Structures are given as C-alpha cells and as structure tokens.
CSV table of C-alpha atoms in Angstrom, one decimal:
chain,number,residue,atom,x,y,z
H,26,UNK,CA,-19.8,-19.1,21.5
H,27,UNK,CA,-16.3,-18.8,20.1
H,28,UNK,CA,-14.1,-20.6,17.6
H,29,UNK,CA,-10.4,-20.3,17.9
H,30,UNK,CA,-10.8,-17.0,19.7
H,31,UNK,CA,-13.4,-15.5,17.3
H,32,UNK,CA,-16.9,-14.9,18.7
H,33,UNK,CA,-19.6,-16.0,16.3
H,34,UNK,CA,-22.1,-13.6,17.9
H,35,UNK,CA,-19.8,-10.7,17.3
H,36,UNK,CA,-18.9,-11.8,13.8
H,37,UNK,CA,-22.6,-11.5,13.1
H,38,UNK,CA,-22.6,-8.1,14.7
H,39,UNK,CA,-19.7,-7.1,12.4
H,40,UNK,CA,-21.7,-8.3,9.4
H,41,UNK,CA,-24.7,-6.1,10.5
H,42,UNK,CA,-22.5,-3.0,10.9
H,43,UNK,CA,-20.8,-3.5,7.6
H,44,UNK,CA,-24.0,-4.3,5.7
H,45,UNK,CA,-25.3,-0.9,6.9
H,46,UNK,CA,-22.7,0.9,4.8
H,47,UNK,CA,-24.0,-1.0,1.7
H,48,UNK,CA,-27.7,-0.4,2.6
H,49,UNK,CA,-27.1,3.3,3.0
H,50,UNK,CA,-25.4,3.6,-0.4
H,51,UNK,CA,-22.0,4.5,1.0
H,52,UNK,CA,-20.6,1.9,-1.4
H,53,UNK,CA,-22.1,-0.8,-3.5
H,54,UNK,CA,-20.3,-3.8,-1.9
H,55,UNK,CA,-17.4,-5.0,0.1
H,56,UNK,CA,-15.5,-8.1,1.3
H,57,UNK,CA,-14.3,-8.5,4.9
H,58,UNK,CA,-11.8,-11.0,6.3
H,59,UNK,CA,-10.8,-11.7,9.9
H,60,UNK,CA,-8.3,-14.4,10.8
H,61,UNK,CA,-7.1,-15.4,14.2
H,62,UNK,CA,-5.3,-18.5,15.4
H,63,UNK,CA,-6.0,-20.5,12.3
H,64,UNK,CA,-9.7,-19.5,12.0
H,65,UNK,CA,-10.7,-17.4,9.0
H,66,UNK,CA,-14.0,-15.7,8.6
H,67,UNK,CA,-15.0,-14.0,5.3
H,68,UNK,CA,-18.1,-12.0,4.4
H,69,UNK,CA,-19.0,-10.7,0.9
H,70,UNK,CA,-21.8,-8.1,0.9
H,71,UNK,CA,-23.5,-6.1,-1.7
H,72,UNK,CA,-23.0,-5.9,-5.4
H,73,UNK,CA,-20.0,-5.4,-7.7
H,74,UNK,CA,-21.6,-2.3,-9.4
H,75,UNK,CA,-24.1,0.3,-8.4
H,76,UNK,CA,-27.5,-1.0,-9.5
H,77,UNK,CA,-26.0,-4.2,-10.8
H,78,UNK,CA,-27.1,-7.8,-10.2
H,79,UNK,CA,-23.8,-9.5,-9.7
H,80,UNK,CA,-23.0,-10.0,-6.0
H,81,UNK,CA,-19.7,-9.5,-4.4
H,82,UNK,CA,-17.9,-12.8,-3.9
H,83,UNK,CA,-15.1,-14.0,-1.7
H,84,UNK,CA,-12.8,-14.3,-4.8
H,85,UNK,CA,-13.7,-10.8,-6.2
H,86,UNK,CA,-10.5,-9.1,-7.4
H,87,UNK,CA,-9.8,-5.6,-6.0
H,88,UNK,CA,-7.4,-2.8,-6.9
H,89,UNK,CA,-5.4,-2.8,-3.7
H,90,UNK,CA,-3.4,0.4,-4.5
H,91,UNK,CA,-1.0,1.2,-1.6
H,92,UNK,CA,-1.4,-2.1,0.0
H,93,UNK,CA,1.2,-3.0,-2.6
H,94,UNK,CA,3.8,-1.2,-0.6
H,95,UNK,CA,4.4,-3.9,2.1
H,96,UNK,CA,4.9,-6.5,-0.6
H,97,UNK,CA,7.4,-4.3,-2.4
H,98,UNK,CA,9.3,-3.8,0.8
H,99,UNK,CA,9.3,-7.5,1.5
H,100,UNK,CA,10.7,-8.2,-2.0
H,101,UNK,CA,13.5,-5.6,-1.3
H,102,UNK,CA,14.4,-7.4,2.0
H,103,UNK,CA,14.7,-10.7,0.0
H,104,UNK,CA,17.4,-9.1,-2.1
H,105,UNK,CA,19.1,-7.7,1.0
H,106,UNK,CA,19.2,-11.1,2.6
H,107,UNK,CA,20.8,-12.5,-0.6
H,108,UNK,CA,23.5,-9.8,-0.4
H,109,UNK,CA,22.4,-8.4,-3.7
H,110,UNK,CA,21.5,-5.1,-2.1
H,111,UNK,CA,22.6,-3.5,1.2
H,112,UNK,CA,20.5,-1.2,3.4
H,113,UNK,CA,22.9,1.7,3.5
H,114,UNK,CA,24.5,1.6,0.1
H,115,UNK,CA,23.7,4.4,-2.3
H,116,UNK,CA,21.3,3.5,-5.0
H,117,UNK,CA,23.5,5.2,-7.7
H,118,UNK,CA,25.1,1.9,-8.6
H,119,UNK,CA,21.8,0.5,-9.9
H,120,UNK,CA,19.9,3.7,-10.5
H,121,UNK,CA,22.4,6.2,-12.0
H,122,UNK,CA,19.5,8.4,-12.9
H,123,UNK,CA,19.3,9.3,-9.2
H,124,UNK,CA,23.0,10.2,-8.7
H,125,UNK,CA,24.2,13.7,-7.9
H,126,UNK,CA,20.9,15.0,-6.6
H,127,UNK,CA,19.9,18.6,-6.3
H,128,UNK,CA,17.5,19.7,-3.6
H,129,UNK,CA,15.0,22.6,-3.6
H,130,UNK,CA,15.9,25.4,-1.3
H,131,UNK,CA,12.2,25.5,-0.3
H,132,UNK,CA,9.2,23.5,-1.2
H,133,UNK,CA,7.7,26.5,-3.1
H,134,UNK,CA,11.0,27.3,-4.9
H,135,UNK,CA,11.3,27.3,-8.7
H,136,UNK,CA,12.8,24.0,-9.9
H,137,UNK,CA,16.1,25.6,-10.6
H,138,UNK,CA,16.5,27.1,-7.1
H,139,UNK,CA,18.4,24.3,-5.6
H,140,UNK,CA,21.4,23.2,-3.5
H,141,UNK,CA,23.5,20.0,-3.8
H,142,UNK,CA,22.3,17.0,-1.9
H,143,UNK,CA,24.4,16.4,1.2
H,144,UNK,CA,24.7,12.7,0.5
H,145,UNK,CA,23.3,10.0,-1.9
H,146,UNK,CA,19.9,8.3,-1.6
H,147,UNK,CA,20.3,4.9,0.1
H,148,UNK,CA,18.1,1.7,0.0
H,149,UNK,CA,17.2,2.4,3.6
H,150,UNK,CA,15.9,5.9,2.5
H,151,UNK,CA,13.6,4.3,-0.1
H,152,UNK,CA,12.2,1.7,2.4
H,153,UNK,CA,11.6,4.3,5.1
H,154,UNK,CA,10.3,6.9,2.7
H,155,UNK,CA,13.1,9.3,3.5
H,156,UNK,CA,14.5,9.7,0.0
H,157,UNK,CA,13.5,13.4,0.0
H,158,UNK,CA,10.8,13.1,-2.7
H,159,UNK,CA,7.1,12.1,-2.6
H,160,UNK,CA,3.5,13.2,-2.6
H,161,UNK,CA,2.8,16.8,-1.5
H,162,UNK,CA,-0.1,17.2,0.8
H,163,UNK,CA,-1.4,20.4,-0.7
H,164,UNK,CA,-4.1,21.2,-3.3
H,165,UNK,CA,-2.9,20.4,-6.9
H,166,UNK,CA,-0.8,23.1,-8.4
H,167,UNK,CA,0.1,24.8,-5.1
H,168,UNK,CA,3.9,24.4,-5.8
H,169,UNK,CA,6.0,24.2,-9.0
H,170,UNK,CA,7.2,20.7,-8.1
H,171,UNK,CA,3.6,19.4,-8.1
H,172,UNK,CA,3.0,20.7,-11.6
H,173,UNK,CA,6.2,19.1,-12.8
H,174,UNK,CA,5.2,15.7,-11.3
H,175,UNK,CA,1.9,15.9,-13.0
H,176,UNK,CA,3.3,17.0,-16.4
H,177,UNK,CA,5.9,14.1,-16.3
H,178,UNK,CA,3.2,11.6,-15.2
H,179,UNK,CA,5.3,10.0,-12.5
H,180,UNK,CA,2.5,9.6,-10.0
H,181,UNK,CA,2.2,10.7,-6.5
H,182,UNK,CA,-0.2,13.5,-7.4
H,183,UNK,CA,-3.5,11.5,-7.3
H,184,UNK,CA,-5.0,8.0,-7.5
H,185,UNK,CA,-3.2,5.3,-9.5
H,186,UNK,CA,-3.8,5.1,-13.2
H,187,UNK,CA,-1.6,2.5,-14.8
H,188,UNK,CA,-2.6,3.3,-18.3
H,189,UNK,CA,-0.9,6.8,-18.2
H,190,UNK,CA,2.5,6.0,-16.8
H,191,UNK,CA,5.6,5.6,-19.0
H,192,UNK,CA,7.9,2.6,-19.2
H,193,UNK,CA,10.1,1.7,-16.2
H,194,UNK,CA,13.3,3.2,-17.6
H,195,UNK,CA,11.5,6.3,-18.9
H,196,UNK,CA,9.8,6.7,-15.5
H,197,UNK,CA,13.1,6.7,-13.5
H,198,UNK,CA,14.7,9.0,-16.2
H,199,UNK,CA,11.9,11.5,-15.7
H,200,UNK,CA,12.1,11.3,-11.9
H,201,UNK,CA,15.9,11.9,-12.3
H,202,UNK,CA,15.2,15.3,-14.0
H,203,UNK,CA,13.5,16.7,-10.9
H,204,UNK,CA,15.1,18.0,-7.8
H,205,UNK,CA,14.4,16.5,-4.4
H,206,UNK,CA,12.1,18.3,-2.0
H,207,UNK,CA,14.2,17.5,1.1
H,208,UNK,CA,17.7,16.4,1.8
H,209,UNK,CA,18.0,12.5,1.8
H,210,UNK,CA,17.2,11.1,5.2
H,211,UNK,CA,15.7,14.2,6.7
H,212,UNK,CA,12.0,14.0,6.0
H,213,UNK,CA,9.3,11.3,5.5
H,214,UNK,CA,7.5,11.7,2.2
H,215,UNK,CA,4.8,9.4,1.0
H,216,UNK,CA,4.7,7.0,-1.9
H,217,UNK,CA,7.6,7.6,-4.4
H,218,UNK,CA,10.1,5.5,-2.4
H,219,UNK,CA,8.1,2.3,-3.2
H,220,UNK,CA,7.9,3.0,-6.9
H,221,UNK,CA,11.7,3.6,-7.0
H,222,UNK,CA,12.1,0.3,-5.1
H,223,UNK,CA,10.2,-1.4,-7.8
H,224,UNK,CA,12.7,-0.2,-10.4
H,225,UNK,CA,15.6,-1.2,-8.1
H,226,UNK,CA,14.2,-4.7,-7.6
H,227,UNK,CA,13.7,-5.2,-11.4
H,228,UNK,CA,17.2,-4.1,-12.2
H,229,UNK,CA,19.0,-6.1,-9.5
H,230,UNK,CA,16.9,-9.2,-10.2
H,231,UNK,CA,17.4,-8.8,-14.0
H,232,UNK,CA,13.7,-9.4,-14.6
H,233,UNK,CA,10.4,-7.4,-14.5
H,234,UNK,CA,9.1,-6.6,-11.0
H,235,UNK,CA,6.0,-8.8,-11.4
H,236,UNK,CA,8.1,-11.8,-12.5
H,237,UNK,CA,10.3,-11.4,-9.3
H,238,UNK,CA,7.2,-11.0,-7.1
H,239,UNK,CA,5.5,-14.1,-8.7
H,240,UNK,CA,8.6,-16.3,-8.2
H,241,UNK,CA,9.6,-15.2,-4.8
H,242,UNK,CA,6.3,-14.2,-3.0
H,243,UNK,CA,3.1,-14.9,-4.9
H,244,UNK,CA,3.7,-18.5,-6.1
H,245,UNK,CA,5.2,-19.7,-2.8
H,246,UNK,CA,2.3,-18.2,-0.9
H,247,UNK,CA,-0.4,-19.4,-3.3
H,248,UNK,CA,-1.4,-15.8,-4.2
H,249,UNK,CA,-2.9,-17.0,-7.5
H,250,UNK,CA,-5.0,-13.8,-8.2
H,251,UNK,CA,-2.4,-11.2,-7.4
H,252,UNK,CA,-0.6,-9.2,-10.1
H,253,UNK,CA,-0.4,-5.9,-11.9
H,254,UNK,CA,-3.3,-6.6,-14.2
H,255,UNK,CA,-6.3,-8.9,-14.4
H,256,UNK,CA,-6.2,-11.7,-17.1
H,257,UNK,CA,-9.1,-11.7,-19.5
H,258,UNK,CA,-10.4,-14.9,-18.1
H,259,UNK,CA,-10.7,-13.3,-14.7
H,260,UNK,CA,-12.2,-9.9,-15.7
H,261,UNK,CA,-15.7,-11.0,-14.6
H,262,UNK,CA,-14.3,-10.9,-11.1
H,263,UNK,CA,-13.2,-7.3,-11.2
H,264,UNK,CA,-15.8,-4.8,-9.8
H,265,UNK,CA,-16.2,-1.2,-10.8
H,266,UNK,CA,-14.2,1.4,-8.9
H,267,UNK,CA,-16.0,4.5,-7.7
H,268,UNK,CA,-15.1,8.0,-6.3
H,269,UNK,CA,-17.3,10.5,-4.6
H,270,UNK,CA,-18.2,13.6,-6.6
H,271,UNK,CA,-17.3,16.5,-4.2
H,272,UNK,CA,-20.1,18.7,-5.5
H,273,UNK,CA,-23.0,16.3,-5.7
H,274,UNK,CA,-21.8,13.8,-3.1
H,275,UNK,CA,-22.8,10.9,-5.4
H,276,UNK,CA,-20.6,8.1,-6.5
H,277,UNK,CA,-19.2,8.1,-10.0
H,278,UNK,CA,-17.2,5.5,-11.9
H,279,UNK,CA,-13.4,5.9,-11.7
H,280,UNK,CA,-12.5,2.7,-13.4
H,281,UNK,CA,-15.0,0.7,-15.4
H,282,UNK,CA,-14.5,-3.1,-15.4
H,283,UNK,CA,-15.5,-3.3,-19.1
H,284,UNK,CA,-12.6,-1.1,-20.0
H,285,UNK,CA,-10.4,-1.2,-17.0
H,286,UNK,CA,-7.0,0.4,-16.7
H,287,UNK,CA,-6.1,-2.9,-14.9
H,288,UNK,CA,-7.3,-5.1,-17.8
H,289,UNK,CA,-4.0,-5.1,-19.6
H,290,UNK,CA,-0.4,-5.2,-18.4
H,291,UNK,CA,0.9,-1.7,-17.5
H,292,UNK,CA,4.0,-0.1,-19.1
H,293,UNK,CA,5.2,0.7,-15.5
H,294,UNK,CA,4.7,-1.9,-12.8
H,295,UNK,CA,4.1,0.4,-9.8
H,296,UNK,CA,5.7,-0.9,-6.6
H,297,UNK,CA,3.8,1.8,-4.8
H,298,UNK,CA,0.2,1.0,-5.8
H,299,UNK,CA,-0.2,-1.1,-8.9
H,300,UNK,CA,-1.4,-4.5,-7.7
H,301,UNK,CA,-4.7,-6.2,-7.7
H,302,UNK,CA,-5.5,-9.0,-5.3
H,303,UNK,CA,-8.2,-10.9,-3.3
H,304,UNK,CA,-8.9,-11.2,0.4
H,305,UNK,CA,-7.5,-14.7,0.6
H,306,UNK,CA,-4.4,-13.8,-1.3
H,307,UNK,CA,-3.6,-10.8,0.9
H,308,UNK,CA,-4.3,-13.0,4.0
H,309,UNK,CA,-1.5,-15.3,2.8
H,310,UNK,CA,1.0,-12.4,2.7
H,311,UNK,CA,-0.1,-11.1,6.1
H,312,UNK,CA,0.0,-14.6,7.6
H,313,UNK,CA,3.6,-15.0,6.3
H,314,UNK,CA,4.5,-11.7,8.0
H,315,UNK,CA,2.9,-12.9,11.3
H,316,UNK,CA,4.6,-16.2,11.0
H,317,UNK,CA,8.1,-14.5,10.9
H,318,UNK,CA,8.6,-15.1,7.2
H,319,UNK,CA,7.5,-18.7,7.0
H,320,UNK,CA,4.8,-20.2,4.8
H,321,UNK,CA,4.4,-23.8,5.8
H,322,UNK,CA,7.8,-25.4,5.4
H,323,UNK,CA,9.1,-22.7,3.1
H,324,UNK,CA,10.8,-19.5,4.3
H,325,UNK,CA,10.1,-16.3,2.4
H,326,UNK,CA,12.0,-14.0,4.7
H,327,UNK,CA,14.0,-14.4,8.0
H,328,UNK,CA,12.6,-13.4,11.3
H,329,UNK,CA,15.1,-10.5,11.7
H,330,UNK,CA,14.0,-9.1,8.4
H,331,UNK,CA,10.3,-9.2,9.4
H,332,UNK,CA,11.2,-7.5,12.7
H,333,UNK,CA,13.2,-4.8,10.9
H,334,UNK,CA,10.3,-4.1,8.5
H,335,UNK,CA,7.8,-3.8,11.3
H,336,UNK,CA,10.0,-1.6,13.6
H,337,UNK,CA,9.5,2.2,13.8
H,338,UNK,CA,12.2,3.7,11.6
H,339,UNK,CA,11.5,7.4,12.0
H,340,UNK,CA,12.5,10.1,14.5
H,341,UNK,CA,9.9,12.7,15.5
H,342,UNK,CA,11.7,15.2,13.3
H,343,UNK,CA,11.5,13.0,10.3
H,344,UNK,CA,7.8,12.5,10.5
H,345,UNK,CA,7.0,16.2,11.3
H,346,UNK,CA,4.1,17.3,9.2
H,347,UNK,CA,2.8,13.7,8.5
H,348,UNK,CA,0.1,13.8,11.2
H,349,UNK,CA,-2.6,13.2,8.7
H,350,UNK,CA,-1.0,9.8,8.1
H,351,UNK,CA,0.2,8.9,11.6
H,352,UNK,CA,-1.6,11.0,14.2
H,353,UNK,CA,0.4,10.7,17.4
H,354,UNK,CA,0.0,6.9,17.7
H,355,UNK,CA,1.8,5.4,14.8
H,356,UNK,CA,4.9,5.7,12.6
H,357,UNK,CA,6.6,4.0,9.6
H,358,UNK,CA,8.8,0.9,9.3
H,359,UNK,CA,9.8,-0.4,5.9
H,360,UNK,CA,6.7,-0.3,3.7
H,361,UNK,CA,4.3,-0.5,6.6
H,362,UNK,CA,2.7,1.8,9.2
H,363,UNK,CA,3.5,0.6,12.8
H,364,UNK,CA,1.4,1.4,15.9
H,365,UNK,CA,3.7,3.0,18.5
H,366,UNK,CA,1.2,4.0,21.2
H,367,UNK,CA,-2.0,2.3,22.2
H,368,UNK,CA,-4.8,4.7,21.9
H,369,UNK,CA,-7.4,2.4,20.3
H,370,UNK,CA,-8.3,-1.3,20.4
H,371,UNK,CA,-5.2,-2.5,18.6
H,372,UNK,CA,-1.9,-3.2,20.3
H,373,UNK,CA,1.5,-1.5,19.9
H,374,UNK,CA,3.3,-3.3,17.1
H,375,UNK,CA,0.3,-3.7,14.8
H,376,UNK,CA,1.4,-3.1,11.2
H,377,UNK,CA,0.0,-2.8,7.7
H,378,UNK,CA,-1.4,-0.1,5.4
H,379,UNK,CA,-4.4,1.1,3.5
H,380,UNK,CA,-5.1,1.5,-0.2
H,381,UNK,CA,-6.4,4.7,-1.5
H,382,UNK,CA,-8.9,3.0,-3.8
H,383,UNK,CA,-10.8,1.6,-0.7
H,384,UNK,CA,-8.8,-1.2,0.9
H,385,UNK,CA,-7.2,-1.9,4.3
H,386,UNK,CA,-5.0,-4.7,5.6
H,387,UNK,CA,-3.2,-5.0,9.0
H,388,UNK,CA,-1.7,-7.6,11.2
H,389,UNK,CA,-1.5,-7.6,15.0
H,390,UNK,CA,1.1,-9.9,16.4
H,391,UNK,CA,-0.1,-9.5,20.0
H,392,UNK,CA,-3.5,-10.8,19.1
H,393,UNK,CA,-2.4,-13.1,16.2
H,394,UNK,CA,-5.0,-11.3,14.2
H,395,UNK,CA,-5.2,-10.3,10.5
H,396,UNK,CA,-7.9,-8.1,9.1
H,397,UNK,CA,-8.5,-7.3,5.4
H,398,UNK,CA,-11.2,-4.9,4.2
H,399,UNK,CA,-11.8,-4.6,0.4
H,400,UNK,CA,-14.1,-2.1,-1.1
H,401,UNK,CA,-14.3,-0.4,-4.5
H,402,UNK,CA,-14.9,3.2,-3.2
H,403,UNK,CA,-11.9,5.5,-3.4
H,404,UNK,CA,-10.8,7.3,-0.2
H,405,UNK,CA,-11.6,11.0,0.0
H,406,UNK,CA,-8.4,11.9,1.9
H,407,UNK,CA,-5.5,10.2,3.7
H,408,UNK,CA,-7.7,10.0,6.8
H,409,UNK,CA,-9.4,6.6,7.0
H,410,UNK,CA,-13.1,6.7,6.0
H,411,UNK,CA,-15.9,5.6,8.4
H,412,UNK,CA,-16.2,2.2,6.9
H,413,UNK,CA,-12.6,1.5,7.7
H,414,UNK,CA,-13.0,2.6,11.3
H,415,UNK,CA,-16.2,0.5,11.7
H,416,UNK,CA,-14.5,-2.5,10.2
H,417,UNK,CA,-11.5,-2.4,12.6
H,418,UNK,CA,-13.6,-1.6,15.6
H,419,UNK,CA,-15.8,-4.6,14.8
H,420,UNK,CA,-12.9,-6.9,13.9
H,421,UNK,CA,-11.3,-6.4,17.4
H,422,UNK,CA,-14.7,-6.9,19.0
H,423,UNK,CA,-14.7,-10.4,17.5
H,424,UNK,CA,-11.8,-11.4,19.8
H,425,UNK,CA,-13.2,-13.7,22.5
H,426,UNK,CA,-10.6,-14.9,25.0
C-alpha cells in the first residue's frame, strides 16, 4: 500500500531498521522525516538522554551544526538578488579585515613564510568554499596554522562550541591576522567560508545574522524553533548531545541540556554551524529549495538562484584532496553538497549536507523527496556513520511508484 508515493510497508521497515540503532545503544534516540509529493512521515524513537525517561518527540530541538550552511548560503543569495552584494566582487569593501591577504608558501610553513595573494577573496569564493582558508584534515597540532586557529578560537578545528567564540567583529579581526592556506579560488576548504558569510550578511544587512535569517527565511517559512540558541521556555525540548570516547567506545556527554552551550545567545552567530532546529522546521527550508524558492504564495529566492546554489561549482583540481567529503560521486555548490554521479540510490542533482553533531538533511529534485535525520550523537569523522547510511537507504526504499 502506498500514499502519495510512500510505501507504508517500507516505512515500517525503516522504523525497524532505525530502532535497531537505538536498541543496540549506538545512540539514545533519533527523529526521522521523509517527505514526498506532499506526504510527510515522521518517527521519533528512543530517549532524549541515556538512561532517561523522556522520549524523543517530533518537536525535539537538535543542534544541527553544519546543516546551518545551506541556510547561510540562501541568505547570501537573497542579498545578491537585491543587488546589495555581487558574486564576483571582492569582500574587502565590507570586510576590510580580509584585504591584502598573505598566503602560506606551504601548509606546513611557519605563519610568516608567505607570499602575497594573487587576487582578493570574492563572495563566490566564500559560497563555494574556495577562499583559501578552512578546516585542516589532519590530527590537531600537525601544522602551525592549526595551532593558531585553536589559540585564536575561530573554529574549524573541532565540533562547534558557541560559548568559546569571540564577538563577530573580534572573530573576523582574528581571522584577518592569519595567512591563507591556499590562493583564493584555487582549493576547496571546509567550513570557514560559511562563518565569513555570516559576518558579511550581518554587515550588509545592518543587523545581526539571526535577525536577518528570522525576517527573511525563518518567519516566512514558519520555522518557529530555529535559531542560534534555545529559549528558556523550550529548553525541555533540547536533548543531551553525546560523543564516543575513542578509548572505551562508550558515549559521553558533550553538551548537557541542563547547562547547554546553546541555552544562551552566543557572542558569535556562526553561519557555519550554530543553529538549532527541528525536523519540521528543516523540512520547510528543504521544501522551499525543492519548490524553486517559493513558500506558498511567497517567494524567498528566485529559481535561478536555487539552480545556481545546487549546481556543481568546483573543478576536479579545486576539490583535490577532499575525497573524504565527496568521494568520486559528489561535489559542492553554494553551501550544499551536490550529487554528480549516480553510484547509489539517489539521483544526480540531489543536494544537502550533514551536521557533525549527528544530523543529515538532503533534497532530491528527481524524486521530489526530502529526508531529515536528527540524532544527538556526534560524528566520529567526516565519513557518514552507519545510522546515516541506513536512514538514506531506507528512505529511498519507501519510494513506491
């Protein structure tokens, strides 16, 4: 039996598969959402805390980490459509802290062993993660630039921790004291571009990043539980966040809901990984993206902007060394990964991203499908964990045409 292209029998099978992860103790609980052709199916399984008595609910609020990135990219495109930004303009006009960049001669160079940047950083560089600066996929402390990133607390060297970052202006000032790792435009590097976009949006809009997102994206889409912190009246809906101890293999608390880093407004609103949200809220954003920028009668973005965001923006040379993120079947658009070769159940053109604190959200235009998985177990590496793979395999199995 099917409803709007979703098989009820296979939805039950997906519930069984996902419940197995909870029963085996891989994680205490999770929320899954699959939407196709107007039909939405949501399951909430397990508990909010290990050994706790409060069950997961459909409206549980999760730390979505890097699933923030597509939203930040969409906000940037809004400003581009309004001619307040241009894709290929240098960011120096708004972010003078990033003018006159220096570039390390080698990744392992001392911080003063540099050459001048060949050109300024552009808005396009930030959206496509080609600004020349980002997370280094090496053990902490391998290179001098990693130590500097950690000492300055600018992020990109571990999981998000909003209580340790400086204010927005101080954050961009600190970033501006460091050299780039690659020439602008030459290499894809993860994460930092989205945080810089958050500063850019705030300065161009003349208001905090969250205020702009609320006015232009969250409120029009009805995303009532999405923001950079959880209000006190909603804290009972925030679960604990866990990470695996690499020595014992057991789960230990990373963020306690009773004293959460997300229980108060952060000094720096991270466009790369700071948001909290719910399954239904994130569905609203994904649905807008699938509907070519529309939400009912209101338009958030134009169709050309959506198509630009979800088009592969990288050459093979630019994503060299990023195989742990893309394999040989996907690439990067503006703030989203994009499937470029069908080697799994999903079609070419599928787009979205994962969150390092245990979340995943993708949209598939060919199938008119949205899937959202929310857990509170931190990922162990950039490679998706088994629960992600099982969710997406099961989600595509629910298609019944």
